[in-house]
A tleap script that builds the chain and sets N, CA, C and O, in Angstrom:
source leaprc.protein.ff14SB
mol = sequence {
  NPRO ALA VAL THR LYS LEU ASN GLU VAL ILE
  VAL LEU ARG GLY LEU LEU ALA PRO PHE GLY
  HIE VAL ALA TYR SER ALA ILE ALA VAL GLY
  ALA LEU TRP ARG VAL LYS GLY GLY GLU ARG
  PHE THR TRP ALA MET LEU LYS ASP ALA ARG
  PHE LEU GLY LEU PHE ALA VAL ALA VAL ALA
  LEU HIE ALA PHE TRP ASN SER PRO LEU PHE
  PRO SER ASP GLY PHE PRO TRP ILE LYS VAL
  ALA VAL VAL VAL VAL ILE GLY TRP GLY LEU
  ILE PHE SER LEU VAL GLN ASP GLY LEU ARG
  GLN ILE ARG LYS GLU GLN ASP ASP VAL VAL
  ASN ALA CASP
}
set mol.1.N position { 132.155 50.273 11.987 }
set mol.1.CA position { 133.142 50.578 10.990 }
set mol.1.C position { 133.131 50.275 9.544 }
set mol.1.O position { 132.636 49.162 9.367 }
set mol.2.N position { 133.405 50.712 8.705 }
set mol.2.CA position { 133.409 50.612 7.270 }
set mol.2.C position { 134.154 49.452 6.931 }
set mol.2.O position { 133.686 48.871 5.952 }
set mol.3.N position { 135.116 48.954 7.402 }
set mol.3.CA position { 135.900 47.819 7.118 }
set mol.3.C position { 135.195 46.571 7.961 }
set mol.3.O position { 135.060 45.499 7.371 }
set mol.4.N position { 134.851 46.672 9.011 }
set mol.4.CA position { 133.823 45.753 9.183 }
set mol.4.C position { 132.894 44.965 8.483 }
set mol.4.O position { 132.766 43.746 8.363 }
set mol.5.N position { 132.053 46.279 7.890 }
set mol.5.CA position { 131.014 45.631 6.929 }
set mol.5.C position { 131.447 45.222 5.514 }
set mol.5.O position { 130.799 44.566 4.698 }
set mol.6.N position { 132.841 45.816 5.376 }
set mol.6.CA position { 133.309 45.249 4.226 }
set mol.6.C position { 133.386 43.961 4.030 }
set mol.6.O position { 132.992 43.255 3.101 }
set mol.7.N position { 134.180 43.625 5.440 }
set mol.7.CA position { 134.592 42.171 5.696 }
set mol.7.C position { 133.696 41.151 5.698 }
set mol.7.O position { 133.899 39.975 5.394 }
set mol.8.N position { 132.320 41.864 6.194 }
set mol.8.CA position { 130.947 40.910 6.276 }
set mol.8.C position { 130.352 40.696 4.830 }
set mol.8.O position { 129.594 39.754 4.600 }
set mol.9.N position { 130.771 41.722 3.743 }
set mol.9.CA position { 130.316 41.811 2.567 }
set mol.9.C position { 131.010 40.611 1.776 }
set mol.9.O position { 130.375 39.801 1.101 }
set mol.10.N position { 132.361 40.600 1.940 }
set mol.10.CA position { 133.202 39.722 1.255 }
set mol.10.C position { 133.070 38.182 1.776 }
set mol.10.O position { 133.408 37.251 1.045 }
set mol.11.N position { 132.542 37.974 3.119 }
set mol.11.CA position { 132.759 37.053 3.550 }
set mol.11.C position { 131.010 36.435 2.733 }
set mol.11.O position { 130.933 35.468 1.975 }
set mol.12.N position { 130.173 37.051 3.042 }
set mol.12.CA position { 129.042 36.526 2.568 }
set mol.12.C position { 129.019 36.719 1.070 }
set mol.12.O position { 128.377 35.808 0.548 }
set mol.13.N position { 129.443 37.490 0.292 }
set mol.13.CA position { 129.539 37.049 -1.181 }
set mol.13.C position { 130.538 35.690 -1.474 }
set mol.13.O position { 130.183 35.035 -2.454 }
set mol.14.N position { 131.495 35.290 -0.895 }
set mol.14.CA position { 132.153 33.993 -0.597 }
set mol.14.C position { 131.345 33.042 -0.593 }
set mol.14.O position { 131.162 32.313 -1.568 }
set mol.15.N position { 130.751 32.931 0.529 }
set mol.15.CA position { 129.768 31.942 0.925 }
set mol.15.C position { 128.476 31.653 0.138 }
set mol.15.O position { 127.806 30.627 0.252 }
set mol.16.N position { 128.221 32.665 -0.654 }
set mol.16.CA position { 127.139 32.527 -1.610 }
set mol.16.C position { 127.579 32.328 -3.152 }
set mol.16.O position { 126.751 32.303 -4.063 }
set mol.17.N position { 128.804 32.207 -3.323 }
set mol.17.CA position { 129.261 32.113 -4.644 }
set mol.17.C position { 128.901 30.611 -5.387 }
set mol.17.O position { 128.957 30.539 -6.615 }
set mol.18.N position { 128.654 29.816 -4.839 }
set mol.18.CA position { 128.278 28.864 -5.198 }
set mol.18.C position { 126.767 28.564 -5.699 }
set mol.18.O position { 126.314 27.570 -6.267 }
set mol.19.N position { 126.148 29.760 -5.293 }
set mol.19.CA position { 124.768 29.852 -5.872 }
set mol.19.C position { 124.357 30.934 -6.683 }
set mol.19.O position { 123.218 31.389 -6.790 }
set mol.20.N position { 125.606 31.377 -7.355 }
set mol.20.CA position { 125.795 32.797 -8.047 }
set mol.20.C position { 126.314 32.461 -9.278 }
set mol.20.O position { 125.708 31.753 -10.082 }
set mol.21.N position { 127.590 33.012 -9.497 }
set mol.21.CA position { 128.344 32.824 -10.518 }
set mol.21.C position { 128.634 31.588 -10.926 }
set mol.21.O position { 128.651 31.381 -12.139 }
set mol.22.N position { 128.918 30.528 -10.014 }
set mol.22.CA position { 129.279 29.291 -10.131 }
set mol.22.C position { 127.980 28.642 -10.676 }
set mol.22.O position { 128.238 27.962 -11.669 }
set mol.23.N position { 127.140 28.638 -10.464 }
set mol.23.CA position { 125.703 28.028 -10.729 }
set mol.23.C position { 125.450 28.652 -12.316 }
set mol.23.O position { 124.943 27.865 -13.115 }
set mol.24.N position { 125.742 29.857 -12.739 }
set mol.24.CA position { 125.390 30.531 -13.835 }
set mol.24.C position { 126.270 30.041 -14.971 }
set mol.24.O position { 125.933 29.904 -16.147 }
set mol.25.N position { 127.827 29.722 -14.249 }
set mol.25.CA position { 128.655 29.195 -15.588 }
set mol.25.C position { 128.484 28.029 -15.780 }
set mol.25.O position { 128.790 27.570 -16.881 }
set mol.26.N position { 127.916 27.150 -14.719 }
set mol.26.CA position { 127.831 25.616 -14.699 }
set mol.26.C position { 126.374 25.378 -15.905 }
set mol.26.O position { 126.271 24.498 -16.759 }
set mol.27.N position { 125.615 26.241 -15.655 }
set mol.27.CA position { 124.353 26.108 -16.357 }
set mol.27.C position { 124.879 26.445 -18.014 }
set mol.27.O position { 124.550 25.580 -18.825 }
set mol.28.N position { 125.615 27.559 -18.521 }
set mol.28.CA position { 126.109 27.709 -19.536 }
set mol.28.C position { 127.175 26.619 -20.412 }
set mol.28.O position { 127.212 26.320 -21.606 }
set mol.29.N position { 127.983 26.201 -19.263 }
set mol.29.CA position { 128.792 25.277 -19.913 }
set mol.29.C position { 128.082 23.768 -19.995 }
set mol.29.O position { 128.551 22.857 -20.678 }
set mol.30.N position { 126.818 23.650 -19.148 }
set mol.30.CA position { 126.241 22.487 -19.567 }
set mol.30.C position { 125.459 22.249 -20.684 }
set mol.30.O position { 125.221 21.239 -21.347 }
set mol.31.N position { 124.968 23.886 -20.767 }
set mol.31.CA position { 124.104 23.848 -21.988 }
set mol.31.C position { 124.930 23.563 -23.433 }
set mol.31.O position { 124.503 22.812 -24.311 }
set mol.32.N position { 126.231 24.333 -23.505 }
set mol.32.CA position { 127.286 24.044 -24.498 }
set mol.32.C position { 127.301 22.663 -24.644 }
set mol.32.O position { 126.683 22.136 -25.569 }
set mol.33.N position { 127.967 21.984 -23.797 }
set mol.33.CA position { 128.204 20.640 -23.808 }
set mol.33.C position { 126.931 19.967 -24.261 }
set mol.33.O position { 127.118 19.285 -25.269 }
set mol.34.N position { 125.798 19.962 -23.849 }
set mol.34.CA position { 124.596 19.149 -24.513 }
set mol.34.C position { 124.539 19.327 -25.884 }
set mol.34.O position { 124.278 18.366 -26.607 }
set mol.35.N position { 124.797 20.689 -26.445 }
set mol.35.CA position { 124.714 21.097 -27.910 }
set mol.35.C position { 125.954 20.215 -28.585 }
set mol.35.O position { 125.809 19.386 -29.483 }
set mol.36.N position { 127.045 20.538 -28.027 }
set mol.36.CA position { 128.500 19.941 -28.481 }
set mol.36.C position { 128.316 18.765 -29.002 }
set mol.36.O position { 128.390 18.551 -30.212 }
set mol.37.N position { 127.961 17.567 -27.797 }
set mol.37.CA position { 128.040 16.298 -27.805 }
set mol.37.C position { 129.482 15.872 -28.129 }
set mol.37.O position { 130.404 16.441 -27.545 }
set mol.38.N position { 129.729 14.896 -29.033 }
set mol.38.CA position { 131.003 14.337 -29.368 }
set mol.38.C position { 131.815 15.543 -30.236 }
set mol.38.O position { 133.009 15.658 -29.957 }
set mol.39.N position { 131.381 16.259 -31.050 }
set mol.39.CA position { 131.667 16.754 -32.082 }
set mol.39.C position { 132.400 17.882 -31.728 }
set mol.39.O position { 132.275 18.241 -30.557 }
set mol.40.N position { 133.199 18.586 -32.511 }
set mol.40.CA position { 134.232 19.849 -32.574 }
set mol.40.C position { 133.196 20.802 -32.373 }
set mol.40.O position { 132.063 20.655 -32.831 }
set mol.41.N position { 133.691 22.100 -31.470 }
set mol.41.CA position { 133.054 22.920 -31.320 }
set mol.41.C position { 132.979 24.080 -32.430 }
set mol.41.O position { 134.078 24.468 -32.827 }
set mol.42.N position { 131.885 24.666 -32.966 }
set mol.42.CA position { 131.853 25.262 -33.895 }
set mol.42.C position { 130.952 26.605 -33.351 }
set mol.42.O position { 130.142 26.414 -32.445 }
set mol.43.N position { 131.099 27.824 -33.867 }
set mol.43.CA position { 130.244 28.841 -33.196 }
set mol.43.C position { 129.083 28.851 -33.482 }
set mol.43.O position { 128.383 29.530 -32.731 }
set mol.44.N position { 128.305 28.060 -34.767 }
set mol.44.CA position { 126.997 27.927 -34.818 }
set mol.44.C position { 126.413 26.980 -33.730 }
set mol.44.O position { 125.212 26.712 -33.748 }
set mol.45.N position { 127.131 26.538 -32.913 }
set mol.45.CA position { 126.588 26.067 -31.912 }
set mol.45.C position { 125.837 26.770 -30.838 }
set mol.45.O position { 124.817 26.417 -30.247 }
set mol.46.N position { 126.573 27.860 -30.713 }
set mol.46.CA position { 125.977 29.048 -29.932 }
set mol.46.C position { 124.649 29.562 -30.167 }
set mol.46.O position { 123.932 30.130 -29.343 }
set mol.47.N position { 124.348 29.262 -31.590 }
set mol.47.CA position { 122.961 29.725 -31.984 }
set mol.47.C position { 121.901 28.584 -31.701 }
set mol.47.O position { 120.725 28.881 -31.909 }
set mol.48.N position { 122.224 27.179 -31.203 }
set mol.48.CA position { 121.219 26.219 -31.159 }
set mol.48.C position { 120.389 26.552 -30.066 }
set mol.48.O position { 120.820 26.978 -28.995 }
set mol.49.N position { 118.905 26.313 -30.400 }
set mol.49.CA position { 117.993 26.785 -29.650 }
set mol.49.C position { 118.134 26.267 -28.095 }
set mol.49.O position { 117.830 26.971 -27.133 }
set mol.50.N position { 118.792 24.529 -27.972 }
set mol.50.CA position { 118.877 24.096 -26.592 }
set mol.50.C position { 119.972 25.036 -25.638 }
set mol.50.O position { 119.780 25.449 -24.495 }
set mol.51.N position { 121.187 25.225 -26.515 }
set mol.51.CA position { 121.865 26.472 -25.804 }
set mol.51.C position { 121.487 27.486 -25.319 }
set mol.51.O position { 121.672 27.784 -24.139 }
set mol.52.N position { 120.722 28.386 -26.394 }
set mol.52.CA position { 120.242 29.575 -26.303 }
set mol.52.C position { 119.225 29.406 -25.040 }
set mol.52.O position { 119.448 30.166 -24.098 }
set mol.53.N position { 118.214 28.565 -24.921 }
set mol.53.CA position { 117.492 28.424 -23.905 }
set mol.53.C position { 118.085 28.354 -22.643 }
set mol.53.O position { 117.810 29.302 -21.907 }
set mol.54.N position { 118.759 27.568 -22.227 }
set mol.54.CA position { 119.566 27.567 -20.873 }
set mol.54.C position { 120.605 28.457 -20.801 }
set mol.54.O position { 121.294 28.392 -19.784 }
set mol.55.N position { 120.855 29.184 -21.542 }
set mol.55.CA position { 121.993 29.971 -21.359 }
set mol.55.C position { 121.201 31.366 -20.938 }
set mol.55.O position { 121.675 32.071 -20.048 }
set mol.56.N position { 120.018 31.719 -21.592 }
set mol.56.CA position { 118.695 32.626 -21.352 }
set mol.56.C position { 118.537 32.477 -19.755 }
set mol.56.O position { 118.720 33.441 -19.011 }
set mol.57.N position { 118.200 31.255 -19.306 }
set mol.57.CA position { 117.457 31.002 -17.842 }
set mol.57.C position { 119.002 31.217 -17.053 }
set mol.57.O position { 118.876 31.528 -15.868 }
set mol.58.N position { 120.257 31.110 -17.481 }
set mol.58.CA position { 121.369 31.621 -16.419 }
set mol.58.C position { 121.320 33.437 -16.555 }
set mol.58.O position { 121.370 34.225 -15.610 }
set mol.59.N position { 121.243 33.669 -17.575 }
set mol.59.CA position { 121.063 35.277 -17.840 }
set mol.59.C position { 120.204 35.917 -16.864 }
set mol.59.O position { 120.471 36.869 -16.131 }
set mol.60.N position { 119.044 35.196 -16.973 }
set mol.60.CA position { 117.861 35.597 -16.465 }
set mol.60.C position { 118.347 35.574 -14.397 }
set mol.60.O position { 118.400 36.563 -13.665 }
set mol.61.N position { 118.565 34.367 -14.079 }
set mol.61.CA position { 118.921 34.086 -12.571 }
set mol.61.C position { 119.786 35.082 -12.416 }
set mol.61.O position { 119.794 35.530 -11.269 }
set mol.62.N position { 120.635 35.670 -13.281 }
set mol.62.CA position { 121.726 36.464 -12.565 }
set mol.62.C position { 121.304 37.793 -12.548 }
set mol.62.O position { 121.818 38.490 -11.673 }
set mol.63.N position { 120.379 38.395 -13.404 }
set mol.63.CA position { 119.537 39.380 -13.465 }
set mol.63.C position { 118.672 39.614 -12.300 }
set mol.63.O position { 118.582 40.665 -11.664 }
set mol.64.N position { 118.083 38.576 -12.109 }
set mol.64.CA position { 117.250 38.326 -10.581 }
set mol.64.C position { 117.926 38.631 -9.435 }
set mol.64.O position { 117.451 39.262 -8.491 }
set mol.65.N position { 119.176 38.128 -9.520 }
set mol.65.CA position { 120.158 38.032 -8.236 }
set mol.65.C position { 120.333 39.544 -8.049 }
set mol.65.O position { 120.246 40.081 -6.944 }
set mol.66.N position { 120.641 40.349 -9.453 }
set mol.66.CA position { 121.226 41.601 -9.359 }
set mol.66.C position { 120.101 42.543 -8.979 }
set mol.66.O position { 120.479 43.521 -8.335 }
set mol.67.N position { 119.215 42.492 -9.153 }
set mol.67.CA position { 117.753 43.203 -9.271 }
set mol.67.C position { 117.384 43.566 -7.975 }
set mol.67.O position { 117.619 42.744 -7.090 }
set mol.68.N position { 116.754 44.830 -7.619 }
set mol.68.CA position { 116.166 45.356 -6.756 }
set mol.68.C position { 115.168 44.565 -5.830 }
set mol.68.O position { 114.958 44.819 -4.643 }
set mol.69.N position { 114.551 43.498 -6.621 }
set mol.69.CA position { 113.317 42.754 -6.127 }
set mol.69.C position { 113.891 42.045 -4.777 }
set mol.69.O position { 115.037 41.603 -4.859 }
set mol.70.N position { 113.249 41.909 -3.634 }
set mol.70.CA position { 113.388 41.172 -2.827 }
set mol.70.C position { 114.418 41.917 -1.981 }
set mol.70.O position { 115.434 41.257 -1.763 }
set mol.71.N position { 114.386 43.121 -1.465 }
set mol.71.CA position { 115.630 43.645 -0.893 }
set mol.71.C position { 115.751 42.809 0.431 }
set mol.71.O position { 114.849 42.260 1.063 }
set mol.72.N position { 117.260 42.862 0.718 }
set mol.72.CA position { 117.225 42.650 2.366 }
set mol.72.C position { 118.191 43.071 3.116 }
set mol.72.O position { 119.274 43.043 2.530 }
set mol.73.N position { 118.233 43.511 4.354 }
set mol.73.CA position { 119.486 44.032 5.020 }
set mol.73.C position { 120.604 42.760 5.402 }
set mol.73.O position { 121.819 42.803 5.597 }
set mol.74.N position { 119.945 41.991 5.411 }
set mol.74.CA position { 120.893 40.804 5.804 }
set mol.74.C position { 121.216 39.590 4.718 }
set mol.74.O position { 121.928 39.587 3.713 }
set mol.75.N position { 120.583 38.794 5.192 }
set mol.75.CA position { 120.739 37.279 4.053 }
set mol.75.C position { 119.788 37.430 3.328 }
set mol.75.O position { 118.669 37.416 3.840 }
set mol.76.N position { 119.945 37.630 1.841 }
set mol.76.CA position { 119.156 37.270 0.769 }
set mol.76.C position { 118.519 36.356 0.734 }
set mol.76.O position { 118.615 35.735 -0.324 }
set mol.77.N position { 117.649 35.826 1.689 }
set mol.77.CA position { 116.648 34.111 1.569 }
set mol.77.C position { 115.987 33.964 0.277 }
set mol.77.O position { 116.114 32.873 -0.279 }
set mol.78.N position { 115.264 34.923 -0.329 }
set mol.78.CA position { 114.213 34.633 -1.039 }
set mol.78.C position { 115.146 34.284 -2.377 }
set mol.78.O position { 115.031 33.259 -3.049 }
set mol.79.N position { 116.224 35.511 -2.647 }
set mol.79.CA position { 116.714 35.124 -3.815 }
set mol.79.C position { 117.646 33.860 -4.049 }
set mol.79.O position { 117.743 33.272 -5.126 }
set mol.80.N position { 118.266 33.556 -2.968 }
set mol.80.CA position { 119.183 32.335 -2.755 }
set mol.80.C position { 118.284 31.302 -2.970 }
set mol.80.O position { 118.716 30.537 -3.833 }
set mol.81.N position { 116.953 30.902 -2.425 }
set mol.81.CA position { 116.226 30.188 -2.692 }
set mol.81.C position { 115.907 29.559 -4.230 }
set mol.81.O position { 115.951 28.431 -4.721 }
set mol.82.N position { 115.501 31.140 -4.800 }
set mol.82.CA position { 114.889 30.847 -6.245 }
set mol.82.C position { 115.982 30.506 -7.034 }
set mol.82.O position { 115.682 29.773 -7.976 }
set mol.83.N position { 117.510 30.899 -6.920 }
set mol.83.CA position { 118.707 30.571 -7.362 }
set mol.83.C position { 118.941 29.101 -7.271 }
set mol.83.O position { 119.215 28.450 -8.280 }
set mol.84.N position { 118.841 28.565 -6.098 }
set mol.84.CA position { 119.149 27.195 -5.758 }
set mol.84.C position { 118.073 26.131 -6.375 }
set mol.84.O position { 118.325 25.132 -7.050 }
set mol.85.N position { 117.040 26.536 -6.030 }
set mol.85.CA position { 115.826 25.873 -6.546 }
set mol.85.C position { 116.045 25.589 -8.207 }
set mol.85.O position { 116.163 24.467 -8.698 }
set mol.86.N position { 116.068 26.771 -8.896 }
set mol.86.CA position { 115.929 26.804 -10.221 }
set mol.86.C position { 117.419 26.580 -11.040 }
set mol.86.O position { 117.474 25.989 -12.118 }
set mol.87.N position { 118.294 26.999 -10.535 }
set mol.87.CA position { 119.965 27.049 -10.963 }
set mol.87.C position { 120.195 25.611 -10.783 }
set mol.87.O position { 120.282 24.842 -11.741 }
set mol.88.N position { 120.305 25.200 -9.401 }
set mol.88.CA position { 120.775 23.822 -9.119 }
set mol.88.C position { 120.345 22.749 -9.623 }
set mol.88.O position { 121.078 21.784 -9.839 }
set mol.89.N position { 118.730 22.784 -9.951 }
set mol.89.CA position { 117.720 22.044 -10.570 }
set mol.89.C position { 118.324 21.514 -11.920 }
set mol.89.O position { 118.578 20.370 -12.295 }
set mol.90.N position { 118.486 22.922 -12.609 }
set mol.90.CA position { 119.238 22.543 -14.077 }
set mol.90.C position { 120.589 21.895 -13.755 }
set mol.90.O position { 120.889 20.890 -14.399 }
set mol.91.N position { 121.371 22.325 -12.897 }
set mol.91.CA position { 122.594 21.918 -13.217 }
set mol.91.C position { 122.574 20.438 -12.596 }
set mol.91.O position { 123.591 19.816 -12.904 }
set mol.92.N position { 121.797 19.821 -11.911 }
set mol.92.CA position { 121.755 18.230 -11.456 }
set mol.92.C position { 120.846 17.406 -12.698 }
set mol.92.O position { 120.934 16.211 -12.979 }
set mol.93.N position { 120.014 18.367 -13.295 }
set mol.93.CA position { 119.453 17.655 -14.567 }
set mol.93.C position { 120.597 17.681 -15.931 }
set mol.93.O position { 120.327 17.001 -16.921 }
set mol.94.N position { 121.575 18.319 -15.898 }
set mol.94.CA position { 122.490 18.560 -16.794 }
set mol.94.C position { 123.813 17.430 -16.418 }
set mol.94.O position { 124.531 16.879 -17.252 }
set mol.95.N position { 123.871 17.305 -15.147 }
set mol.95.CA position { 124.665 16.109 -14.630 }
set mol.95.C position { 124.357 14.902 -14.851 }
set mol.95.O position { 125.165 14.068 -15.262 }
set mol.96.N position { 122.742 14.598 -14.518 }
set mol.96.CA position { 122.194 13.502 -15.271 }
set mol.96.C position { 122.331 13.047 -16.764 }
set mol.96.O position { 122.674 11.929 -17.149 }
set mol.97.N position { 122.056 13.941 -17.394 }
set mol.97.CA position { 122.079 13.969 -18.839 }
set mol.97.C position { 123.484 13.279 -19.019 }
set mol.97.O position { 123.606 12.132 -19.449 }
set mol.98.N position { 124.761 14.266 -18.567 }
set mol.98.CA position { 126.412 13.707 -18.864 }
set mol.98.C position { 125.925 11.991 -18.497 }
set mol.98.O position { 125.763 11.137 -19.369 }
set mol.99.N position { 125.762 11.775 -17.090 }
set mol.99.CA position { 125.957 10.419 -16.732 }
set mol.99.C position { 125.013 9.394 -17.600 }
set mol.99.O position { 125.403 8.240 -17.780 }
set mol.100.N position { 124.051 9.742 -18.009 }
set mol.100.CA position { 123.240 8.695 -19.050 }
set mol.100.C position { 124.055 8.819 -20.458 }
set mol.100.O position { 123.850 7.955 -21.311 }
set mol.101.N position { 125.031 9.940 -20.731 }
set mol.101.CA position { 125.736 9.634 -22.047 }
set mol.101.C position { 126.710 8.905 -21.649 }
set mol.101.O position { 126.993 7.907 -22.311 }
set mol.102.N position { 127.273 9.152 -20.761 }
set mol.102.CA position { 128.593 8.010 -20.329 }
set mol.102.C position { 128.006 6.975 -20.084 }
set mol.102.O position { 128.745 6.091 -20.518 }
set mol.103.N position { 126.947 6.434 -19.568 }
set mol.103.CA position { 126.574 4.717 -19.652 }
set mol.103.C position { 126.205 4.392 -20.913 }
set mol.103.O position { 126.341 3.218 -21.256 }
set mol.104.N position { 125.713 5.280 -21.767 }
set mol.104.CA position { 125.693 4.941 -23.253 }
set mol.104.C position { 126.636 4.470 -24.219 }
set mol.104.O position { 126.638 3.450 -24.909 }
set mol.105.N position { 127.524 5.526 -24.116 }
set mol.105.CA position { 128.868 5.271 -24.395 }
set mol.105.C position { 129.594 3.928 -23.799 }
set mol.105.O position { 129.988 3.061 -24.579 }
set mol.106.N position { 129.699 3.842 -22.878 }
set mol.106.CA position { 130.298 2.460 -22.089 }
set mol.106.C position { 129.590 1.163 -22.700 }
set mol.106.O position { 130.320 0.248 -23.082 }
set mol.107.N position { 127.946 1.019 -22.832 }
set mol.107.CA position { 127.296 0.082 -23.514 }
set mol.107.C position { 127.645 -0.026 -24.988 }
set mol.107.O position { 127.584 -1.135 -25.519 }
set mol.108.N position { 128.004 1.039 -25.686 }
set mol.108.CA position { 128.157 1.069 -27.005 }
set mol.108.C position { 129.694 0.443 -27.190 }
set mol.108.O position { 129.988 0.059 -28.322 }
set mol.109.N position { 130.590 0.336 -26.231 }
set mol.109.CA position { 131.776 0.066 -26.415 }
set mol.109.C position { 131.810 -1.531 -26.027 }
set mol.109.O position { 132.548 -2.260 -26.689 }
set mol.110.N position { 130.929 -2.143 -24.842 }
set mol.110.CA position { 130.719 -3.337 -24.450 }
set mol.110.C position { 130.173 -3.984 -25.446 }
set mol.110.O position { 130.522 -5.153 -25.609 }
set mol.111.N position { 129.392 -3.512 -26.167 }
set mol.111.CA position { 128.416 -4.373 -27.359 }
set mol.111.C position { 128.933 -4.493 -28.327 }
set mol.111.O position { 128.543 -5.356 -29.113 }
set mol.112.N position { 130.067 -3.623 -28.643 }
set mol.112.CA position { 130.873 -3.626 -29.919 }
set mol.112.C position { 131.910 -4.858 -29.849 }
set mol.112.O position { 132.395 -5.331 -30.877 }
set mol.113.N position { 132.179 -5.285 -28.720 }
set mol.113.CA position { 132.903 -6.254 -28.747 }
set mol.113.C position { 132.420 -7.721 -29.261 }
set mol.113.O position { 133.209 -8.666 -29.263 }
savepdb mol mol.pdb
quit
């Protein structure tokens, strides 16, 4: 029945959410954070190549996910694999950048004393 198929789609989309919109948003926000640093936000930051490059990756991953490439009747294994490897690889890289920034700030505070 149609209701059963609808429920399956809703559950599948919920399970895959961390690999889709959550990842795309994390990449875009991480890119903006990288450009912003400790400065106040300005609209010019959205023109920075460091932001635009990562934002383009997020858009490309989303476009790939929505594309007719690698269609599947069930679970979209290839698309999940590509988004996980590229998307979450970038996210973990951005997290590492953030942790390095925190350590640097902590060292600066300790060494200032």
